[in-house]
DNA sequence: GAGTTTGAAACT
DNA sequence: CAGTTTCAAACTC
């Protein structure tokens, strides 16, 4: 798991957090229990929980009902920890010390009773396949839980380096979302709801076989309401008092043309929210909220998300749609607001295949386009059956797909008892993007293959066995959250800013899991309120350097050969493209996970120098101009813009008015260009012809071999040359010798003898040929 | 494969 | 912002 320390986070430019697409909006329902963003701009986001909660609840259950929540009285100081896992993924949560009070199963009931019991050595099995193996001790006293003590040592060291407490979950007010992707593809999601500032966590520093965790810690307030969602095999429990859940109303899919996109429901932890308070939608800035009054919004548990989206995935991997593979699924687990009161067992089986969740239903795909007038936009789409609080963001100009992870907390769930099949947030209105109460952590998607286990880095809050996934940490207070997705640098990982709101959501680029299943997704029309500017989606998909997504996907990137730049400057194509170096020939490469600190600094430096640094250079031209043109134009002086030195020519586009090239020949009417194009076309034709000829020849040879091989092996032959067997040769030779003897006996001159022998040889050949022809004819007749 | 050319990126 | 340097890719031999 990749964790970004606050220090690193501070290095990142504000543009990342400041998006034009998100603006703060006043609570839509000021008087009610409407979802509220972090009340204070200056309020730091609590990332660590130092204050013990009166009652803590750790819920690890595969299924739960919201009814429990309804029964559970709000506890002002209760902290909750939610751990959800994908099925079939063994999760071992073990702590070296009793730090957390674990209440498997009966979360709500515990909440109601404010139980402070501690469990030690508890084994929790979520689905029968999953088991939280002892020993792990959770004690309410410390309000801490250590996950994967294997990695604890590293985390501790990392913590020391940063003065924090890595690996330790402190519950109060913090929300933790952990998702893991093991090689087997099973996601593990851990969600902790609480109110305290950022907490360091370490999730299994496993080897390659170990599951990977994606952890999102969101600072929250100490007062939390329980939100327990469970589904299927995955355990999803979210408890917290006075947490507000922001959800996106389900909406009928409108379009299917867009790549898979998810809308992440942002959960806002509101203070003083009464249990009965219904969650109201909150639209922030340009974030579009899909409000469907007729359709009650619901909270979907993690398992639901997995079920709906990943049901065909054997490994139940967390799919994060890779940039180059828009169709890939990005799944982020979020705790469900509902809990199943009846569900007190951690081992409840879940039918993942069907995606059925007793507690909640799968939502249809919802697409939300966030974009302001003239500003950058990003579109979020809720995939069918995806959890509403999973949001994928499509950033124009960015090759990455980002998924926003939002903790799901709802006050409504508490106030509205709901049965297993209903969501506690039925009355809640959808909210797409939070008010921006928290800074957004953005993690670039990375190819899985590049995800090598990474040791804990300084400031790491959460570590996982593998670095395929990175943590997204909540960050700054609400007003600061206006991420400018258009400037998102690739590979950006943001750590929680020092202090921050209790609301957090994370953006996770989706390239991590390239092997994930490609799930069809539906793109919904954006709301009229926030119409998506034309071309937004197109631009978002615009390939780098003019290459189409298909091209970029199919065509492997050329390995770089950097020697001096450490692959941390834009000289390096890998870095410039927001990719890690992989199979490159570079020396002293820092463009990898092992040097993430340096990489982040480099990214920030580049963005400071040029906010557009990581945007595709080839973009849409102005109205009436060519569809594609270089964003900055070239500056060629000697190449005539007819060599690949020229970025325009390299992108197979003509120079435009913004180019400052000298002696440009890369324009429409340029004879040189036409000549080059013709030559290129001719060369291409030749290549195609040669390829076709080779293919045809190969096919013929292959066919011939296939037809003749068995015959040859059998010693016979149907084709003429196959008749020249050893026996035939011997017979022929005997005929020739016989003819020679005859000539000798008759005292024929040498010339005449040679003639007689050659004549006999001709007769032999004729007989062979005739035999072959006859055999071929027979074969053909048989085949017919 | 080594050396040269080129222009973007980085630096001053 | 302009000039210079650095850098890695493109190109040539």
Short mmCIF file of N, CA, C and O in Angstrom, two decimals, chain A residues 201-315:
data_model
loop_
_atom_site.label_atom_id
_atom_site.label_comp_id
_atom_site.label_asym_id
_atom_site.label_seq_id
_atom_site.Cartn_x
_atom_site.Cartn_y
_atom_site.Cartn_z
N UNK A 201 -1.78 3.91 9.67
CA UNK A 201 -2.19 2.53 9.63
C UNK A 201 -1.22 1.75 8.80
O UNK A 201 -0.65 2.24 7.86
N UNK A 202 -1.12 0.57 9.17
CA UNK A 202 -0.33 -0.31 8.34
C UNK A 202 -1.14 -1.53 8.06
O UNK A 202 -1.60 -2.20 8.96
N UNK A 203 -1.31 -1.76 6.89
CA UNK A 203 -2.02 -2.95 6.50
C UNK A 203 -1.07 -3.85 5.78
O UNK A 203 -0.54 -3.51 4.76
N UNK A 204 -0.92 -4.90 6.35
CA UNK A 204 -0.11 -5.97 5.85
C UNK A 204 0.96 -5.64 4.86
O UNK A 204 0.71 -5.23 3.74
N UNK A 205 2.10 -5.76 5.26
CA UNK A 205 3.19 -5.64 4.32
C UNK A 205 3.48 -7.04 3.82
O UNK A 205 4.50 -7.63 4.06
N UNK A 206 2.57 -7.52 3.13
CA UNK A 206 2.69 -8.90 2.73
C UNK A 206 3.61 -9.04 1.56
O UNK A 206 3.95 -8.09 0.90
N UNK A 207 3.91 -10.23 1.35
CA UNK A 207 4.67 -10.52 0.14
C UNK A 207 3.71 -10.49 -1.03
O UNK A 207 2.58 -10.07 -0.92
N UNK A 208 4.24 -10.99 -2.06
CA UNK A 208 3.44 -10.89 -3.26
C UNK A 208 2.12 -11.59 -3.12
O UNK A 208 1.13 -11.22 -3.72
N UNK A 209 2.11 -12.60 -2.33
CA UNK A 209 0.88 -13.34 -2.19
C UNK A 209 -0.08 -12.64 -1.26
O UNK A 209 -1.25 -12.95 -1.22
N UNK A 210 0.44 -11.78 -0.51
CA UNK A 210 -0.42 -11.15 0.47
C UNK A 210 -1.39 -10.21 -0.19
O UNK A 210 -1.11 -9.63 -1.24
N UNK A 211 -2.48 -10.06 0.39
CA UNK A 211 -3.45 -9.13 -0.17
C UNK A 211 -2.96 -7.71 -0.04
O UNK A 211 -2.18 -7.38 0.84
N UNK A 212 -3.44 -6.94 -0.89
CA UNK A 212 -3.06 -5.54 -0.85
C UNK A 212 -4.22 -4.73 -0.31
O UNK A 212 -5.35 -5.03 -0.53
N UNK A 213 -3.84 -3.72 0.34
CA UNK A 213 -4.87 -2.93 0.98
C UNK A 213 -4.87 -1.53 0.42
O UNK A 213 -3.84 -0.94 0.17
N UNK A 214 -6.02 -1.11 0.31
CA UNK A 214 -6.18 0.29 -0.03
C UNK A 214 -6.87 0.95 1.14
O UNK A 214 -7.96 0.60 1.52
N UNK A 215 -6.21 1.82 1.70
CA UNK A 215 -6.74 2.39 2.93
C UNK A 215 -7.00 3.86 2.74
O UNK A 215 -6.19 4.58 2.19
N UNK A 216 -8.09 4.21 3.19
CA UNK A 216 -8.42 5.62 3.16
C UNK A 216 -8.78 6.03 4.56
O UNK A 216 -9.64 5.43 5.19
N UNK A 217 -8.10 6.94 5.01
CA UNK A 217 -8.39 7.42 6.34
C UNK A 217 -9.00 8.80 6.24
O UNK A 217 -8.45 9.68 5.62
N UNK A 218 -10.06 8.89 6.83
CA UNK A 218 -10.73 10.17 6.80
C UNK A 218 -10.96 10.62 8.22
O UNK A 218 -11.56 9.94 9.03
N UNK A 219 -10.42 11.71 8.46
CA UNK A 219 -10.61 12.24 9.80
C UNK A 219 -12.06 12.53 10.06
O UNK A 219 -12.82 12.94 9.19
N UNK A 220 -12.41 12.36 11.22
CA UNK A 220 -13.80 12.61 11.57
C UNK A 220 -13.90 13.06 12.99
O UNK A 220 -12.92 13.18 13.71
N UNK A 221 -15.03 13.28 13.34
CA UNK A 221 -15.24 13.72 14.70
C UNK A 221 -15.41 12.53 15.59
O UNK A 221 -15.67 11.42 15.17
N UNK A 222 -15.24 12.83 16.80
CA UNK A 222 -15.33 11.73 17.75
C UNK A 222 -16.75 11.22 17.84
O UNK A 222 -16.98 10.07 18.14
N UNK A 223 -17.63 12.07 17.58
CA UNK A 223 -19.01 11.63 17.69
C UNK A 223 -19.46 11.06 16.36
O UNK A 223 -19.52 11.75 15.35
N UNK A 224 -19.79 9.86 16.42
CA UNK A 224 -20.18 9.22 15.18
C UNK A 224 -21.39 8.37 15.42
O UNK A 224 -21.60 7.82 16.49
N UNK A 225 -22.12 8.28 14.40
CA UNK A 225 -23.25 7.37 14.45
C UNK A 225 -22.91 6.10 13.73
O UNK A 225 -22.12 6.08 12.80
N UNK A 226 -23.55 5.15 14.15
CA UNK A 226 -23.26 3.87 13.53
C UNK A 226 -23.83 3.80 12.14
O UNK A 226 -24.97 4.14 11.90
N UNK A 227 -23.04 3.33 11.36
CA UNK A 227 -23.52 3.01 10.01
C UNK A 227 -22.94 1.66 9.68
O UNK A 227 -21.75 1.50 9.54
N UNK A 228 -23.77 0.76 9.63
CA UNK A 228 -23.27 -0.58 9.35
C UNK A 228 -23.88 -1.10 8.08
O UNK A 228 -25.09 -1.17 7.94
N UNK A 229 -23.06 -1.37 7.23
CA UNK A 229 -23.54 -1.96 5.99
C UNK A 229 -22.89 -3.30 5.79
O UNK A 229 -21.73 -3.50 6.08
N UNK A 230 -23.64 -4.18 5.36
CA UNK A 230 -23.06 -5.48 5.12
C UNK A 230 -23.67 -6.07 3.88
O UNK A 230 -24.81 -5.81 3.54
N UNK A 231 -22.92 -6.83 3.30
CA UNK A 231 -23.44 -7.49 2.10
C UNK A 231 -22.55 -8.63 1.74
O UNK A 231 -21.35 -8.57 1.88
N UNK A 232 -23.16 -9.59 1.31
CA UNK A 232 -22.42 -10.70 0.75
C UNK A 232 -21.31 -11.14 1.67
O UNK A 232 -21.42 -11.13 2.88
N UNK A 233 -20.29 -11.51 1.04
CA UNK A 233 -19.18 -12.00 1.83
C UNK A 233 -18.41 -10.86 2.46
O UNK A 233 -17.71 -11.04 3.42
N UNK A 234 -18.55 -9.75 1.88
CA UNK A 234 -17.76 -8.67 2.37
C UNK A 234 -18.38 -8.10 3.62
O UNK A 234 -19.55 -7.95 3.77
N UNK A 235 -17.51 -7.78 4.45
CA UNK A 235 -17.94 -7.13 5.67
C UNK A 235 -17.86 -5.65 5.46
O UNK A 235 -16.85 -5.13 5.06
N UNK A 236 -18.90 -5.07 5.74
CA UNK A 236 -18.87 -3.62 5.66
C UNK A 236 -19.57 -3.06 6.86
O UNK A 236 -20.76 -3.27 7.05
N UNK A 237 -18.83 -2.42 7.60
CA UNK A 237 -19.45 -1.85 8.77
C UNK A 237 -18.93 -0.45 8.96
O UNK A 237 -17.76 -0.21 8.93
N UNK A 238 -19.82 0.36 9.14
CA UNK A 238 -19.41 1.72 9.41
C UNK A 238 -20.22 2.22 10.56
O UNK A 238 -21.43 2.23 10.54
N UNK A 239 -19.54 2.56 11.52
CA UNK A 239 -20.23 3.10 12.67
C UNK A 239 -19.71 4.48 12.94
O UNK A 239 -18.55 4.75 12.90
N UNK A 240 -20.57 5.26 13.27
CA UNK A 240 -20.16 6.58 13.65
C UNK A 240 -21.36 7.38 14.04
O UNK A 240 -22.45 7.18 13.51
N UNK A 241 -21.21 8.15 14.95
CA UNK A 241 -22.32 8.96 15.37
C UNK A 241 -22.25 10.30 14.68
O UNK A 241 -21.21 10.85 14.45
N UNK A 242 -23.41 10.76 14.43
CA UNK A 242 -23.57 12.06 13.81
C UNK A 242 -22.79 12.14 12.53
O UNK A 242 -22.23 13.16 12.18
N UNK A 243 -22.76 11.09 11.89
CA UNK A 243 -22.15 11.11 10.56
C UNK A 243 -23.25 11.26 9.54
O UNK A 243 -24.31 10.69 9.67
N UNK A 244 -22.99 11.98 8.61
CA UNK A 244 -23.95 12.16 7.53
C UNK A 244 -23.44 11.45 6.30
O UNK A 244 -22.29 11.56 5.93
N UNK A 245 -24.30 10.84 5.75
CA UNK A 245 -23.91 10.15 4.53
C UNK A 245 -24.43 10.90 3.33
O UNK A 245 -25.58 11.29 3.26
N UNK A 246 -23.58 11.08 2.44
CA UNK A 246 -23.98 11.73 1.21
C UNK A 246 -24.09 10.67 0.14
O UNK A 246 -23.19 9.91 -0.09
N UNK A 247 -25.16 10.66 -0.44
CA UNK A 247 -25.36 9.64 -1.44
C UNK A 247 -25.84 10.23 -2.74
O UNK A 247 -26.40 11.29 -2.79
N UNK A 248 -25.64 9.45 -3.70
CA UNK A 248 -26.09 9.86 -5.02
C UNK A 248 -27.33 9.08 -5.36
O UNK A 248 -27.36 7.87 -5.30
N UNK A 249 -28.28 9.82 -5.70
CA UNK A 249 -29.52 9.14 -6.04
C UNK A 249 -29.32 8.27 -7.26
O UNK A 249 -28.60 8.60 -8.18
N UNK A 250 -29.99 7.20 -7.21
CA UNK A 250 -29.89 6.32 -8.36
C UNK A 250 -30.56 6.96 -9.56
O UNK A 250 -31.59 7.60 -9.46
N UNK A 251 -30.00 6.71 -10.62
CA UNK A 251 -30.56 7.28 -11.83
C UNK A 251 -30.45 6.28 -12.94
O UNK A 251 -29.49 5.53 -13.03
N UNK A 252 -31.42 6.34 -13.74
CA UNK A 252 -31.43 5.39 -14.84
C UNK A 252 -30.31 5.67 -15.81
O UNK A 252 -30.10 6.81 -16.20
N UNK A 253 -29.62 4.68 -16.14
CA UNK A 253 -28.53 4.84 -17.11
C UNK A 253 -29.06 5.39 -18.43
O UNK A 253 -30.09 4.95 -18.93
N UNK A 254 -28.34 6.29 -18.90
CA UNK A 254 -28.77 6.89 -20.15
C UNK A 254 -27.87 6.51 -21.30
O UNK A 254 -28.31 6.20 -22.37
N UNK A 255 -26.65 6.56 -21.01
CA UNK A 255 -25.72 6.30 -22.10
C UNK A 255 -24.80 5.17 -21.73
O UNK A 255 -24.47 4.97 -20.60
N UNK A 256 -24.41 4.50 -22.70
CA UNK A 256 -23.48 3.40 -22.46
C UNK A 256 -22.18 3.60 -23.20
O UNK A 256 -21.34 2.74 -23.23
N UNK A 257 -22.07 4.73 -23.78
CA UNK A 257 -20.89 4.93 -24.62
C UNK A 257 -19.66 5.24 -23.81
O UNK A 257 -18.56 5.00 -24.24
N UNK A 258 -19.86 5.78 -22.68
CA UNK A 258 -18.71 6.22 -21.92
C UNK A 258 -18.04 5.04 -21.24
O UNK A 258 -18.64 4.02 -21.00
N UNK A 259 -16.82 5.23 -20.91
CA UNK A 259 -16.12 4.19 -20.17
C UNK A 259 -16.72 4.06 -18.79
O UNK A 259 -17.48 4.89 -18.33
N UNK A 260 -16.33 3.05 -18.17
CA UNK A 260 -16.86 2.79 -16.85
C UNK A 260 -16.52 3.94 -15.93
O UNK A 260 -15.41 4.36 -15.81
N UNK A 261 -17.51 4.35 -15.31
CA UNK A 261 -17.26 5.45 -14.40
C UNK A 261 -18.10 5.24 -13.16
O UNK A 261 -19.16 4.68 -13.19
N UNK A 262 -17.58 5.71 -12.14
CA UNK A 262 -18.26 5.53 -10.90
C UNK A 262 -18.39 6.85 -10.18
O UNK A 262 -17.53 7.69 -10.25
N UNK A 263 -19.45 6.91 -9.54
CA UNK A 263 -19.63 8.10 -8.72
C UNK A 263 -19.43 7.69 -7.28
O UNK A 263 -20.02 6.74 -6.79
N UNK A 264 -18.63 8.40 -6.69
CA UNK A 264 -18.37 8.11 -5.30
C UNK A 264 -19.23 9.02 -4.46
O UNK A 264 -19.23 10.23 -4.61
N UNK A 265 -19.91 8.42 -3.61
CA UNK A 265 -20.72 9.22 -2.72
C UNK A 265 -19.85 9.75 -1.62
O UNK A 265 -19.12 9.03 -0.98
N UNK A 266 -19.95 10.92 -1.46
CA UNK A 266 -19.13 11.52 -0.44
C UNK A 266 -19.89 11.53 0.86
O UNK A 266 -21.02 11.97 0.96
N UNK A 267 -19.24 11.10 1.82
CA UNK A 267 -19.86 11.07 3.13
C UNK A 267 -19.36 12.22 3.95
O UNK A 267 -18.19 12.50 4.01
N UNK A 268 -20.25 12.83 4.52
CA UNK A 268 -19.87 13.97 5.33
C UNK A 268 -20.25 13.69 6.77
O UNK A 268 -21.34 13.25 7.07
N UNK A 269 -19.33 13.95 7.57
CA UNK A 269 -19.59 13.76 8.98
C UNK A 269 -20.09 15.06 9.54
O UNK A 269 -19.38 16.05 9.62
N UNK A 270 -21.27 15.05 9.89
CA UNK A 270 -21.85 16.28 10.39
C UNK A 270 -21.98 16.21 11.89
O UNK A 270 -22.14 15.18 12.49
N UNK A 271 -21.89 17.29 12.42
CA UNK A 271 -22.00 17.38 13.86
C UNK A 271 -23.47 17.52 14.26
O UNK A 271 -24.24 18.21 13.61
N UNK A 272 -23.73 16.92 15.34
CA UNK A 272 -25.05 17.10 15.93
C UNK A 272 -26.18 16.63 15.07
O UNK A 272 -27.31 17.11 15.19
N UNK A 273 -25.92 15.76 14.23
CA UNK A 273 -27.00 15.29 13.38
C UNK A 273 -27.83 14.28 14.13
O UNK A 273 -27.33 13.30 14.65
N UNK A 274 -29.03 14.54 14.14
CA UNK A 274 -29.91 13.63 14.86
C UNK A 274 -30.06 12.35 14.08
O UNK A 274 -29.94 12.32 12.86
N UNK A 275 -30.35 11.33 14.79
CA UNK A 275 -30.48 10.04 14.13
C UNK A 275 -31.57 10.03 13.07
O UNK A 275 -31.45 9.37 12.06
N UNK A 276 -32.59 10.75 13.35
CA UNK A 276 -33.69 10.72 12.40
C UNK A 276 -33.46 11.67 11.24
O UNK A 276 -34.25 11.74 10.33
N UNK A 277 -32.45 12.40 11.34
CA UNK A 277 -32.21 13.35 10.28
C UNK A 277 -31.92 12.63 8.98
O UNK A 277 -31.08 11.75 8.92
N UNK A 278 -32.63 13.03 8.04
CA UNK A 278 -32.40 12.40 6.75
C UNK A 278 -31.29 13.10 6.02
O UNK A 278 -31.09 14.29 6.15
N UNK A 279 -30.64 12.36 5.29
CA UNK A 279 -29.54 12.94 4.53
C UNK A 279 -30.09 13.65 3.32
O UNK A 279 -30.91 13.12 2.59
N UNK A 280 -29.66 14.79 3.16
CA UNK A 280 -30.09 15.55 1.99
C UNK A 280 -28.94 15.72 1.05
O UNK A 280 -27.79 15.77 1.44
N UNK A 281 -29.26 15.80 -0.17
CA UNK A 281 -28.19 15.94 -1.16
C UNK A 281 -27.52 17.28 -1.06
O UNK A 281 -28.16 18.29 -0.79
N UNK A 282 -26.32 17.25 -1.27
CA UNK A 282 -25.56 18.48 -1.25
C UNK A 282 -24.76 18.57 -2.52
O UNK A 282 -24.03 17.66 -2.87
N UNK A 283 -24.92 19.61 -3.16
CA UNK A 283 -24.17 19.82 -4.39
C UNK A 283 -23.13 20.88 -4.12
O UNK A 283 -23.42 21.96 -3.66
N UNK A 284 -22.00 20.49 -4.39
CA UNK A 284 -20.92 21.42 -4.17
C UNK A 284 -20.32 21.84 -5.49
O UNK A 284 -19.97 21.02 -6.31
N UNK A 285 -20.21 23.10 -5.58
CA UNK A 285 -19.56 23.60 -6.77
C UNK A 285 -20.19 23.07 -8.03
O UNK A 285 -21.38 23.08 -8.20
N UNK A 286 -19.36 22.61 -8.86
CA UNK A 286 -19.83 22.12 -10.13
C UNK A 286 -20.20 20.65 -10.08
O UNK A 286 -20.55 20.08 -11.06
N UNK A 287 -20.04 20.17 -8.95
CA UNK A 287 -20.40 18.77 -8.86
C UNK A 287 -21.88 18.60 -9.08
O UNK A 287 -22.70 19.28 -8.49
N UNK A 288 -22.14 17.76 -9.93
CA UNK A 288 -23.53 17.56 -10.25
C UNK A 288 -24.14 16.50 -9.36
O UNK A 288 -23.62 15.43 -9.16
N UNK A 289 -25.23 16.82 -8.86
CA UNK A 289 -25.93 15.85 -8.05
C UNK A 289 -27.11 15.32 -8.83
O UNK A 289 -27.95 16.05 -9.30
N UNK A 290 -27.12 14.08 -8.94
CA UNK A 290 -28.22 13.45 -9.61
C UNK A 290 -29.33 13.21 -8.61
O UNK A 290 -29.30 12.29 -7.82
N UNK A 291 -30.23 14.05 -8.64
CA UNK A 291 -31.31 13.94 -7.68
C UNK A 291 -32.50 13.27 -8.33
O UNK A 291 -33.02 13.71 -9.33
N UNK A 292 -32.87 12.24 -7.75
CA UNK A 292 -34.04 11.54 -8.22
C UNK A 292 -35.02 11.43 -7.07
O UNK A 292 -34.96 10.53 -6.26
N UNK A 293 -35.87 12.38 -6.97
CA UNK A 293 -36.80 12.42 -5.85
C UNK A 293 -37.58 11.11 -5.74
O UNK A 293 -37.82 10.63 -4.65
N UNK A 294 -37.93 10.61 -6.85
CA UNK A 294 -38.73 9.40 -6.80
C UNK A 294 -37.94 8.18 -6.41
O UNK A 294 -38.49 7.19 -5.96
N UNK A 295 -36.71 8.29 -6.56
CA UNK A 295 -35.86 7.14 -6.24
C UNK A 295 -35.08 7.45 -5.00
O UNK A 295 -34.25 8.33 -4.99
N UNK A 296 -35.36 6.75 -4.01
CA UNK A 296 -34.62 6.98 -2.79
C UNK A 296 -33.18 6.55 -2.94
O UNK A 296 -32.87 5.55 -3.56
N UNK A 297 -32.38 7.35 -2.38
CA UNK A 297 -30.98 6.96 -2.43
C UNK A 297 -30.69 5.95 -1.35
O UNK A 297 -31.32 5.91 -0.31
N UNK A 298 -29.76 5.19 -1.64
CA UNK A 298 -29.41 4.15 -0.67
C UNK A 298 -27.91 4.00 -0.56
O UNK A 298 -27.16 4.34 -1.44
N UNK A 299 -27.61 3.48 0.49
CA UNK A 299 -26.19 3.23 0.68
C UNK A 299 -25.89 1.80 0.31
O UNK A 299 -26.63 0.89 0.66
N UNK A 300 -24.86 1.65 -0.36
CA UNK A 300 -24.48 0.32 -0.78
C UNK A 300 -23.23 -0.09 -0.04
O UNK A 300 -22.29 0.65 0.07
N UNK A 301 -23.30 -1.23 0.43
CA UNK A 301 -22.14 -1.72 1.16
C UNK A 301 -21.04 -2.10 0.21
O UNK A 301 -21.23 -2.21 -0.99
N UNK A 302 -19.97 -2.31 0.83
CA UNK A 302 -18.82 -2.69 0.02
C UNK A 302 -19.09 -3.95 -0.76
O UNK A 302 -18.77 -4.07 -1.92
N UNK A 303 -19.65 -4.85 -0.07
CA UNK A 303 -19.89 -6.11 -0.75
C UNK A 303 -20.80 -5.91 -1.94
O UNK A 303 -20.68 -6.57 -2.95
N UNK A 304 -21.67 -4.99 -1.79
CA UNK A 304 -22.55 -4.75 -2.91
C UNK A 304 -21.76 -4.26 -4.10
O UNK A 304 -21.97 -4.66 -5.21
N UNK A 305 -20.91 -3.38 -3.77
CA UNK A 305 -20.11 -2.85 -4.86
C UNK A 305 -19.35 -3.95 -5.55
O UNK A 305 -19.30 -4.04 -6.75
N UNK A 306 -18.82 -4.76 -4.74
CA UNK A 306 -18.06 -5.84 -5.33
C UNK A 306 -18.97 -6.79 -6.07
O UNK A 306 -18.65 -7.27 -7.13
N UNK A 307 -20.08 -7.00 -5.45
CA UNK A 307 -20.96 -7.94 -6.09
C UNK A 307 -21.43 -7.43 -7.43
O UNK A 307 -21.44 -8.14 -8.42
N UNK A 308 -21.83 -6.22 -7.40
CA UNK A 308 -22.41 -5.70 -8.62
C UNK A 308 -21.39 -5.53 -9.71
O UNK A 308 -21.65 -5.77 -10.86
N UNK A 309 -20.27 -5.12 -9.31
CA UNK A 309 -19.29 -4.80 -10.32
C UNK A 309 -18.34 -5.92 -10.60
O UNK A 309 -17.82 -6.03 -11.69
N UNK A 310 -18.12 -6.67 -9.62
CA UNK A 310 -17.06 -7.64 -9.76
C UNK A 310 -17.56 -9.06 -9.71
O UNK A 310 -16.80 -9.98 -9.55
N UNK A 311 -18.81 -9.17 -9.84
CA UNK A 311 -19.33 -10.50 -9.66
C UNK A 311 -18.76 -11.48 -10.65
O UNK A 311 -18.64 -12.66 -10.37
N UNK A 312 -18.38 -11.01 -11.75
CA UNK A 312 -17.79 -11.93 -12.71
C UNK A 312 -16.32 -12.09 -12.50
O UNK A 312 -15.68 -12.85 -13.18
N UNK A 313 -15.82 -11.36 -11.59
CA UNK A 313 -14.41 -11.48 -11.34
C UNK A 313 -14.20 -12.55 -10.30
O UNK A 313 -14.68 -12.47 -9.19
N UNK A 314 -13.47 -13.48 -10.70
CA UNK A 314 -13.28 -14.60 -9.80
C UNK A 314 -12.57 -14.14 -8.55
O UNK A 314 -12.87 -14.57 -7.47
N UNK A 315 -11.63 -13.32 -8.73
CA UNK A 315 -10.85 -12.91 -7.59
C UNK A 315 -11.49 -11.82 -6.77
O UNK A 315 -11.03 -11.47 -5.72
#
